[in-house]
Amino acid sequence: MKIAVEGCCHGELDKIYETIGYLEKKEGVKVDLLLCCGDFQAVRNEGDMKCMAVPAKYRTMQTFYKYYSGEKKAPVLTIFIGGNHEASNHLQELPYGGWVAPNIYYLGYAGVVRYRGVRIGGLSGIFKSHDFRKGHHEFPPYNPDTLRSVYHIRNIEVFKLKQIQMPIDIVMSHDWPRGIYHYGSTGDLLRKKKFLRQEVESNTLGSPAAEELMAHLQPSYWFSAHLHVKFAAVMQHRPKGNSAPRVTKFLSLDKCLPYREFLQIVDVPDRAGSSEGLEYDPEWLAILKATNSLQRITPHPWNIPENNGLHERWDFRASEADMMQVVEDFSGDLAIPDNFSRTVPAYDPNKPQPHAAPSCSTNPQTTELCATLGITDLYALVAQGGDDMGRVQGSTAGDEDDDEDRQSVGSADEPSEYPTDTSGLSNSFNPDEITIEDEWEEEEGAEEVEGNSKGELKGDKLPDVAAGDTHTPSRLVLPKPKSDFSQNSLPDLMNLPPPSHSTPALSRAHPAAEREECCEDEEEDAASVRILKRTSDESGEPGSIGTTPRIKRRNQVIYTAVEDEEGED
C-alpha cells in the first residue's frame, strides 16, 4: 500500500492533491492513502477563521471549504491530525474523530483507526507543560488564552494512548518526540535550522509526551511536521521482555510550498484479507469506554491515575472481553460509517460574510458514536457547563499582536507531568518561536536560507536538480538505527521514493523567479497576496549552508523569521 505523507497542510488541499496526481502520473503509481501531520486548517467559513490562531490579516479561506461544500471531493482517502493552526471550533465538534468532508477523516484529540489492516494512530496539538494537566475546557468564542490553549495536548489523551498493548504500525504527531534528532543526521538539521542548536544540545526540543509515547508504542513509522524541515531518523528501541527489539522509522516533512520537501510516498504492507475501507479499532474503542469517567472539562490541573495507593484503578488496558463487547456494541461491523454532514453553511465566494460569528455546533457523528459506546460528548458537555466550567467568555481573539512566548513557561504551582521537562526553561533565540503572528509573515527584502533547496545527496538531502528535470533517487538514505544498548547493524535504507515538490522543477537560470516574494501590496487582491507570500526562494548555491535569517524588529517582543516557521516549540 502506497501512503503519501504530508507535513504541514496550511489549507493547501488543492495543491497537495495536484502534487499527488502529478506524482502518480510521473512514477506510474497509485496512492492509496494520504496522511497529513497537522496545521490542516479545516476552515468552513469566515466564522471558523476567527477560531484559528493566526493574525487576522493572514486569515484566508484557502481551499478546504470546497471539499466541505461538496464542490470538490478528495481524490484519495485523507487522514489528518490537528496542529497549532486549526479551525479549533470545527475540530472540537469531533473530539473522538470523524469526517470533516467526504473522504477526509480527522483522528480527534487522539485516535487509532485501521485501514486495510494497518493500525494508524495520532495525537493532535502541541505540547505545553502548563496546560498538559488541564481538562478540555475551551469553548468558542475563545479569548486570547483559550484560542491557543485549545490545541495544547492534555495528559488524558497521552494516558489513553499508553493503554494500547497491541502493535501499532503508524503514529502521527504534530510536534516531534523529544530526542528524536539524536537518531538522525543532527548536523544537517542544525545547518538548516541554526537556531535549534541550544534546544538540541540541551535535549529540550520537542514533546516529552510524544517521546514517552514513542518508547511505549514503538510503532514501525512515526510521522511529524511543525518545524517546517525535512528530517529522517531510525530509532532502535529497548526490547520488551523476551521480544526482539523494535525499530521506528521517523520522518518529518516541511509545509506545502514550491520546492519544499513536504510530501513523501511510503510503501507500507497491508494485511491480506483485511477490509478495504476505514475501520474503527476495537482496542481503542474499548479504551475510550474504560477511560470515559476520567474526562475533565475544567481548567484546573489534575493527575491521571497511578499505582500509588491513591487511586482505586490505574490500569485501563483493554481485555479481550472488553474488545469483544465493543464489537458487539457495533453489531459486529466496525466499518466507520460514511455519515458526514455539514453542521454550518460553507463559505460562498459570491456572498462573503466577514462578520460571521464562530459556530458552536454539536456534530451528529459524535452524537452517534457517543450513543453507541456510552461515552461523553465533551464539546456538548462544555457548552452545557457555560461559565460554571471555569472558562472566560469573550469575543474570539487573535486580532492583537499577542506574544505566544508568554505561554511557554509553566506556572510554579502547575508542575509538568514529566520530571525532565524543561520546555519552559529554554532561552535559545528561536526566530520561529517568538509569536504565531510571525509564522506567516514574509518580510520585505529578506533572503531565503533553505539549506536543502539544492543540496547534495547526504543523509536526507536531495541531489542537485538539473534545469527542467525532477528526477531524484528512488530511495531515501537514512542513518543507521541508534540505541543505548546495542550496536547491531540494521539496514540503513528506508523504502521511500524521493521527496516531492508542489510543482515540477523550473529552470535555475532565473533565481529571481524562484525568490520569495517579500512585499505586501495592499492594493492586490487577497489571493494574489497569498500566492506571492507563499513562494519560496531558491537562490542559494548547491550545498551552501546559507546565512543567518535577516530579522526585522517590529516591537520589543515580536520578531519576524524569514524562512522557517515554528509557531511554538
XYZ file of C-alpha atoms in Angstrom:
569
model
C 0.000 0.000 0.000
C 1.380 3.375 -1.005
C 0.837 6.071 1.600
C 1.557 9.729 0.858
C 2.773 11.564 3.970
C 2.464 15.343 4.084
C 3.910 17.798 6.610
C 2.023 20.988 7.471
C -1.001 21.390 5.210
C -1.982 25.023 5.962
C -5.203 24.598 3.995
C -3.482 23.934 0.666
C -5.556 20.862 -0.235
C -5.809 21.673 -3.930
C -2.031 21.892 -4.251
C -1.447 18.730 -2.247
C -3.873 16.659 -4.290
C -2.469 18.125 -7.504
C 1.008 17.087 -6.400
C -0.159 13.556 -5.672
C -1.782 13.380 -9.097
C 1.421 14.620 -10.714
C 3.460 12.013 -8.853
C 1.082 9.207 -9.749
C 1.363 10.076 -13.399
C 5.130 10.607 -13.303
C 6.001 7.489 -11.289
C 3.240 5.246 -12.600
C 1.903 4.511 -9.107
C -1.410 4.793 -7.313
C -1.514 6.445 -3.896
C -3.921 4.639 -1.574
C -3.905 6.969 1.416
C -2.805 10.479 2.400
C -1.665 11.273 5.942
C -1.405 14.950 6.977
C 0.579 15.749 10.115
C -1.243 18.831 11.366
C -1.952 22.504 10.668
C -4.659 21.167 8.399
C -6.901 24.247 8.662
C -10.331 22.755 8.049
C -11.879 26.209 7.666
C -15.503 26.030 6.519
C -16.444 29.720 6.541
C -15.470 33.140 7.858
C -16.594 32.277 11.380
C -14.131 29.399 11.523
C -11.263 31.698 10.568
C -11.825 33.654 13.779
C -11.128 30.462 15.732
C -7.753 29.886 14.120
C -4.601 31.073 15.880
C -3.209 33.274 13.139
C -3.420 37.078 12.892
C -6.470 38.470 11.147
C -4.544 39.858 8.186
C -3.319 36.363 7.301
C -6.652 34.616 7.600
C -7.529 33.317 4.161
C -10.077 30.697 3.195
C -7.597 28.545 1.289
C -9.311 25.567 -0.374
C -10.775 23.247 2.286
C -14.233 24.814 2.031
C -14.572 23.429 -1.499
C -14.333 19.885 -0.137
C -16.659 20.671 2.755
C -19.316 22.194 0.488
C -19.212 19.335 -1.999
C -17.795 21.435 -4.818
C -14.853 19.012 -4.841
C -14.174 15.583 -3.367
C -10.826 14.397 -2.063
C -9.410 12.053 -4.751
C -7.663 9.917 -2.122
C -8.706 8.937 1.396
C -7.152 11.503 3.722
C -6.480 11.107 7.454
C -5.139 14.025 9.499
C -4.365 15.210 12.999
C -4.582 18.724 14.407
C -1.660 21.072 14.894
C -1.404 24.592 16.307
C -3.075 26.423 13.410
C -6.569 24.969 13.155
C -10.214 25.977 12.986
C -10.496 24.772 16.554
C -14.270 25.179 16.870
C -14.688 22.786 13.930
C -12.310 20.139 15.243
C -13.793 20.360 18.745
C -17.052 19.048 17.301
C -15.192 15.758 16.727
C -13.216 15.028 19.916
C -13.113 11.315 19.055
C -12.595 11.865 15.335
C -14.863 11.921 12.324
C -15.338 13.113 8.764
C -14.719 16.817 8.166
C -15.605 16.349 4.496
C -16.292 13.352 2.280
C -13.163 11.145 2.209
C -11.307 13.363 4.748
C -11.098 11.954 8.275
C -9.889 13.632 11.465
C -8.422 11.413 14.220
C -9.680 13.576 17.098
C -7.702 14.726 20.131
C -6.138 11.265 19.970
C -7.240 8.263 17.998
C -6.488 4.938 16.354
C -8.141 3.551 13.225
C -7.463 0.707 10.796
C -7.099 0.902 7.045
C -6.505 -2.308 5.102
C -5.399 -3.886 8.345
C -2.803 -1.172 9.093
C -3.221 0.447 12.513
C -2.840 4.224 12.334
C -2.748 6.350 15.467
C -2.393 10.040 16.066
C -2.076 12.742 18.724
C -3.348 16.205 17.819
C -1.948 19.518 19.019
C 1.389 20.515 20.523
C 2.871 20.044 23.974
C 2.879 22.855 26.549
C 3.581 21.801 30.098
C 1.406 24.458 31.754
C -1.754 23.170 30.045
C -0.901 19.472 29.990
C -2.734 18.567 33.213
C -5.887 20.553 32.482
C -9.164 19.338 31.067
C -10.600 20.254 27.671
C -12.339 23.355 28.997
C -12.161 25.635 25.946
C -15.278 26.616 24.047
C -15.925 29.349 21.477
C -15.928 32.276 21.456
C -12.318 31.928 22.535
C -10.378 34.562 24.435
C -6.676 35.222 23.716
C -5.639 32.435 26.086
C -8.095 29.724 25.081
C -7.544 30.447 21.395
C -4.121 28.900 21.938
C -4.614 26.501 24.836
C -7.362 24.709 22.903
C -4.724 22.978 20.766
C -2.380 22.069 23.614
C -2.067 18.347 24.331
C -3.658 17.045 27.551
C -2.476 14.268 29.832
C -5.697 12.268 29.399
C -5.024 11.772 25.672
C -1.482 10.564 26.312
C -2.766 8.298 29.078
C -5.293 6.722 26.712
C -2.635 6.020 24.095
C -0.386 4.489 26.756
C -3.089 1.877 27.425
C -2.509 0.371 23.975
C -0.902 -3.073 24.115
C -1.259 -4.413 20.574
C 1.394 -3.448 17.982
C 0.708 -0.261 16.054
C 2.053 0.456 12.586
C 1.939 4.246 12.204
C 1.718 7.138 14.661
C 1.383 10.809 13.746
C 2.130 13.808 15.948
C 2.433 17.461 15.000
C 5.460 18.317 17.120
C 8.447 15.981 17.263
C 9.113 13.453 20.006
C 11.818 14.960 22.155
C 15.258 13.495 21.491
C 14.482 12.021 18.058
C 17.001 14.413 16.486
C 19.801 12.360 18.091
C 18.889 9.376 15.888
C 19.322 11.056 12.512
C 21.662 13.485 10.812
C 21.735 16.068 13.595
C 24.412 18.085 11.846
C 22.312 18.504 8.724
C 19.326 19.546 10.837
C 21.332 22.236 12.592
C 22.737 23.522 9.315
C 19.156 24.017 8.110
C 17.807 25.317 11.422
C 20.665 27.018 13.214
C 18.514 28.462 15.970
C 17.601 24.965 17.223
C 21.148 24.221 18.363
C 20.717 25.061 22.031
C 17.491 23.062 22.346
C 19.051 20.093 20.583
C 22.205 20.173 22.696
C 20.202 20.503 25.923
C 17.608 17.968 24.735
C 14.746 20.409 25.276
C 13.450 20.453 21.704
C 10.236 18.545 21.091
C 7.489 16.960 23.111
C 8.329 14.826 26.174
C 4.827 13.355 25.928
C 5.471 12.168 22.364
C 8.886 10.875 23.446
C 7.230 8.750 26.114
C 4.600 7.511 23.674
C 7.207 6.520 21.109
C 9.040 4.484 23.727
C 5.795 2.800 24.790
C 4.138 2.206 21.407
C 7.308 1.540 19.386
C 5.484 1.908 16.048
C 7.018 0.947 12.729
C 6.654 4.546 11.496
C 6.294 7.900 13.225
C 5.445 10.960 11.121
C 5.589 14.586 12.291
C 5.757 18.163 10.997
C 5.699 21.530 12.857
C 9.364 22.545 12.447
C 8.985 23.036 8.688
C 12.017 20.978 7.792
C 12.541 17.523 6.402
C 14.324 15.186 8.796
C 14.612 11.398 8.894
C 15.796 9.143 11.694
C 15.822 5.497 12.718
C 15.455 4.565 16.369
C 16.027 1.089 17.774
C 14.087 0.566 20.999
C 14.964 -1.455 24.026
C 13.334 -4.876 23.777
C 10.177 -5.533 25.773
C 10.532 -8.765 27.694
C 11.798 -11.563 25.501
C 10.664 -9.967 22.250
C 13.109 -8.753 19.627
C 13.943 -5.043 19.695
C 11.656 -2.977 17.504
C 12.715 -0.189 15.159
C 10.828 3.043 14.450
C 11.447 4.953 11.230
C 10.822 8.647 11.865
C 10.100 11.199 9.165
C 9.224 14.867 9.488
C 8.317 16.965 6.469
C 8.061 20.619 5.508
C 4.989 22.710 4.758
C 3.296 22.884 1.367
C 5.300 25.377 -0.656
C 7.039 25.194 -4.048
C 10.443 23.470 -3.933
C 9.970 22.462 -0.308
C 10.157 18.829 0.798
C 6.608 18.496 2.056
C 5.444 15.186 0.559
C 6.828 11.653 0.682
C 5.376 8.348 -0.529
C 5.952 5.387 1.775
C 5.400 1.709 0.984
C 3.609 0.044 3.891
C 2.484 -3.580 3.516
C -1.224 -4.037 4.052
C -2.653 -7.207 5.518
C -4.213 -9.827 3.279
C -7.874 -10.428 3.916
C -8.436 -7.129 5.703
C -11.276 -4.769 4.930
C -10.788 -2.262 2.109
C -12.365 0.629 3.982
C -11.584 2.702 7.055
C -12.472 0.925 10.302
C -12.699 1.652 13.990
C -10.046 -0.046 16.099
C -11.639 -2.288 18.755
C -8.818 -1.882 21.277
C -9.008 1.893 21.009
C -12.792 1.965 21.358
C -12.548 -0.227 24.452
C -10.013 2.202 25.917
C -12.358 5.127 25.208
C -15.140 3.357 27.091
C -12.915 2.465 30.025
C -11.462 5.975 30.433
C -14.681 7.922 29.902
C -15.053 8.640 33.616
C -11.609 10.295 33.604
C -12.644 13.068 31.191
C -12.289 16.596 32.549
C -13.722 19.845 31.199
C -12.301 22.295 33.733
C -9.091 24.337 33.550
C -7.962 23.009 36.928
C -4.897 20.723 36.864
C -5.462 17.112 37.808
C -3.411 13.939 37.948
C -4.085 10.815 35.949
C -4.479 7.567 37.937
C -1.256 5.971 39.099
C -0.365 2.890 41.107
C 0.487 4.947 44.181
C -2.236 3.877 46.598
C -4.365 6.949 45.897
C -6.477 5.564 43.073
C -8.877 2.660 43.040
C -7.973 1.885 39.430
C -4.955 2.867 37.383
C -4.838 0.177 34.709
C -7.280 0.877 31.873
C -5.868 -1.511 29.305
C -8.467 -3.323 27.214
C -9.058 -7.003 27.808
C -10.204 -9.399 25.128
C -13.657 -9.343 26.690
C -13.687 -5.522 26.524
C -12.859 -5.621 22.829
C -15.489 -8.274 22.147
C -18.054 -6.088 23.899
C -17.153 -3.174 21.632
C -17.613 -5.361 18.564
C -20.995 -6.362 19.956
C -21.881 -2.691 20.549
C -21.353 -2.121 16.830
C -23.270 -5.273 15.853
C -20.077 -6.822 14.513
C -19.492 -4.061 11.951
C -16.524 -1.811 12.740
C -16.543 -0.029 9.364
C -16.588 3.713 10.003
C -19.920 4.876 8.577
C -19.958 7.372 5.751
C -22.031 9.747 7.852
C -20.505 13.130 7.139
C -22.947 16.002 7.464
C -22.476 19.756 7.273
C -23.152 21.468 10.585
C -22.641 25.048 9.357
C -23.038 26.747 5.969
C -19.982 26.620 3.739
C -18.180 29.715 2.548
C -19.692 31.235 -0.573
C -17.226 33.387 -2.557
C -20.161 35.220 -4.117
C -21.690 36.070 -0.750
C -18.879 36.788 1.685
C -19.806 37.237 5.341
C -16.758 38.761 7.016
C -18.657 39.433 10.239
C -19.948 35.895 10.696
C -19.690 34.675 14.285
C -17.918 31.414 15.124
C -20.248 28.421 15.239
C -20.714 26.250 18.314
C -22.460 23.185 16.919
C -22.554 19.613 18.126
C -21.832 17.083 15.407
C -24.194 14.177 14.589
C -21.186 11.912 14.055
C -20.024 12.467 17.632
C -23.562 12.112 18.955
C -23.934 8.770 17.184
C -20.556 7.412 18.331
C -21.126 8.502 21.932
C -24.560 6.893 21.987
C -23.208 3.617 20.624
C -20.266 3.434 23.049
C -21.906 5.124 26.014
C -19.269 7.861 26.261
C -19.449 11.615 26.756
C -19.586 14.276 24.052
C -17.071 16.685 25.552
C -17.998 19.613 23.318
C -21.676 19.344 24.241
C -20.785 18.985 27.929
C -18.615 22.118 27.942
C -21.380 24.007 26.139
C -23.879 22.997 28.816
C -21.459 23.929 31.603
C -21.091 27.537 30.489
C -19.297 29.802 32.926
C -19.567 27.164 35.653
C -16.873 25.255 33.820
C -14.395 27.995 34.572
C -13.874 29.334 31.071
C -13.664 33.050 30.446
C -16.145 34.419 27.996
C -15.114 36.971 25.419
C -15.013 37.617 21.734
C -12.821 35.229 19.780
C -9.280 36.557 19.827
C -6.358 36.710 17.526
C -6.537 40.234 16.153
C -3.921 41.557 18.548
C -0.198 41.057 18.300
C -0.324 38.535 21.129
C 3.014 37.018 22.079
C 2.800 33.251 22.330
C 6.075 33.154 24.226
C 4.378 34.333 27.351
C 2.660 30.947 27.447
C 5.843 28.953 27.107
C 6.718 28.969 30.800
C 4.583 26.839 33.106
C 3.492 28.321 36.411
C 5.195 27.173 39.586
C 2.028 25.659 41.047
C 1.404 23.567 37.921
C 4.497 21.359 37.627
C 4.989 19.364 34.477
C 3.850 15.762 34.316
C 7.420 14.986 33.268
C 10.219 15.483 35.822
C 12.703 16.020 33.000
C 10.548 18.505 31.107
C 12.476 21.715 30.558
C 10.272 23.178 27.858
C 9.739 26.254 29.978
C 13.427 26.774 30.699
C 14.829 27.053 27.205
C 16.146 30.508 26.369
C 17.740 29.916 22.999
C 16.883 32.600 20.448
C 14.461 30.968 18.055
C 13.103 33.394 15.441
C 10.399 30.885 14.534
C 9.064 30.569 18.047
C 8.588 34.151 19.153
C 4.978 34.530 18.117
C 2.410 32.869 15.961
C 1.913 36.212 14.255
C 5.299 35.949 12.614
C 4.952 32.374 11.472
C 3.034 33.554 8.434
C 4.954 36.735 7.689
C 7.481 37.016 4.868
C 9.475 40.222 5.294
C 10.395 42.648 2.575
C 13.929 42.279 1.274
C 14.646 39.135 3.290
C 16.590 36.284 1.750
C 15.713 32.591 1.822
C 18.111 30.412 3.763
C 16.785 26.978 2.937
C 19.849 24.782 3.345
C 18.285 21.846 1.493
C 16.981 23.710 -1.508
C 19.804 22.437 -3.744
C 21.790 20.073 -1.591
C 23.901 17.059 -2.353
C 22.677 13.551 -1.595
C 23.719 13.276 2.030
C 21.599 11.893 4.835
C 18.105 13.005 3.907
C 19.245 15.637 1.394
C 18.405 15.715 -2.262
C 20.809 15.647 -5.199
C 21.127 18.628 -7.490
C 18.194 19.011 -9.835
C 19.073 19.890 -13.373
C 17.104 22.543 -15.205
C 13.736 21.206 -16.237
C 14.343 17.841 -14.558
C 12.660 16.493 -11.432
C 14.270 13.057 -11.235
C 15.598 12.062 -7.832
C 16.766 8.734 -6.376
C 14.135 6.110 -5.608
C 15.261 5.661 -2.011
C 15.872 7.960 0.883
C 19.140 7.300 2.707
C 18.623 7.110 6.455
C 21.135 6.916 9.287
C 21.733 3.546 10.862
C 19.459 2.937 13.841
C 20.860 4.114 17.131
C 20.218 2.745 20.588
C 21.777 2.916 24.015
C 22.127 -0.805 24.405
C 23.088 -2.390 21.112
C 25.432 -1.835 18.226
C 23.570 -4.243 15.961
C 23.687 -3.132 12.395
C 20.342 -2.837 10.629
C 19.564 -1.882 7.028
C 20.029 1.828 6.549
C 17.620 2.246 3.673
C 14.005 3.175 4.141
C 11.832 2.132 1.252
C 10.752 5.639 0.340
C 10.527 7.175 -3.102
C 12.010 10.637 -3.397
C 10.544 13.650 -1.670
C 8.270 15.594 -3.937
C 7.576 19.242 -4.578
C 4.389 21.061 -5.339
C 5.449 21.845 -8.905
C 7.841 20.393 -11.483
C 11.299 21.920 -11.272
C 11.797 25.175 -13.138
C 14.976 26.400 -14.727
C 17.517 27.590 -12.175
C 18.823 30.123 -14.660
C 16.492 32.774 -13.249
C 16.736 32.724 -9.488
C 14.568 35.809 -9.299
C 11.646 33.698 -10.496
C 12.163 31.414 -7.518
C 12.866 34.145 -4.961
C 10.394 34.553 -2.162
C 8.080 37.461 -2.806
C 8.531 39.741 0.132
C 6.475 42.841 -0.297
C 2.902 43.127 0.851
C 0.902 45.113 -1.686
C -2.328 46.150 -0.067
C -3.865 47.043 -3.403
C -3.669 43.481 -4.668
C -6.457 41.067 -4.017
C -6.133 38.590 -1.128
C -5.471 35.597 -3.360
C -2.582 37.298 -5.103
C -1.062 38.338 -1.799
C -1.273 34.773 -0.549
C 0.378 33.346 -3.662
C 3.199 35.865 -3.571
C 3.841 35.449 0.112
C 3.997 31.652 -0.114
C 6.537 31.293 -2.934
C 9.934 30.048 -1.865
C 13.397 31.365 -2.675
C 15.954 29.016 -4.157
C 18.803 31.393 -4.783
C 21.356 29.616 -2.581
C 24.296 27.749 -4.073
C 24.294 23.943 -4.045
C 25.321 22.572 -0.679
C 25.579 26.026 0.843
C 24.742 26.431 4.480
C 23.243 29.834 3.991
C 23.353 32.937 6.135
C 21.593 33.799 9.322
C 17.984 34.841 8.628
C 17.523 38.572 8.494
C 15.317 39.596 11.389
C 13.155 42.675 11.332
C 12.256 44.199 14.703
C 8.548 45.036 14.907
C 8.498 45.921 18.599
C 10.270 44.872 21.772
C 8.833 41.352 21.852
C 7.943 40.379 18.307
C 10.397 39.405 15.619
C 9.820 38.070 12.168
C 11.517 34.966 10.820
C 12.148 34.940 7.112
C 12.198 31.324 6.042
C 11.427 28.892 8.789
C 8.214 28.927 10.753
C 7.681 27.108 14.002
C 4.781 28.766 15.774
C 5.678 27.194 19.106
C 8.331 24.815 20.439
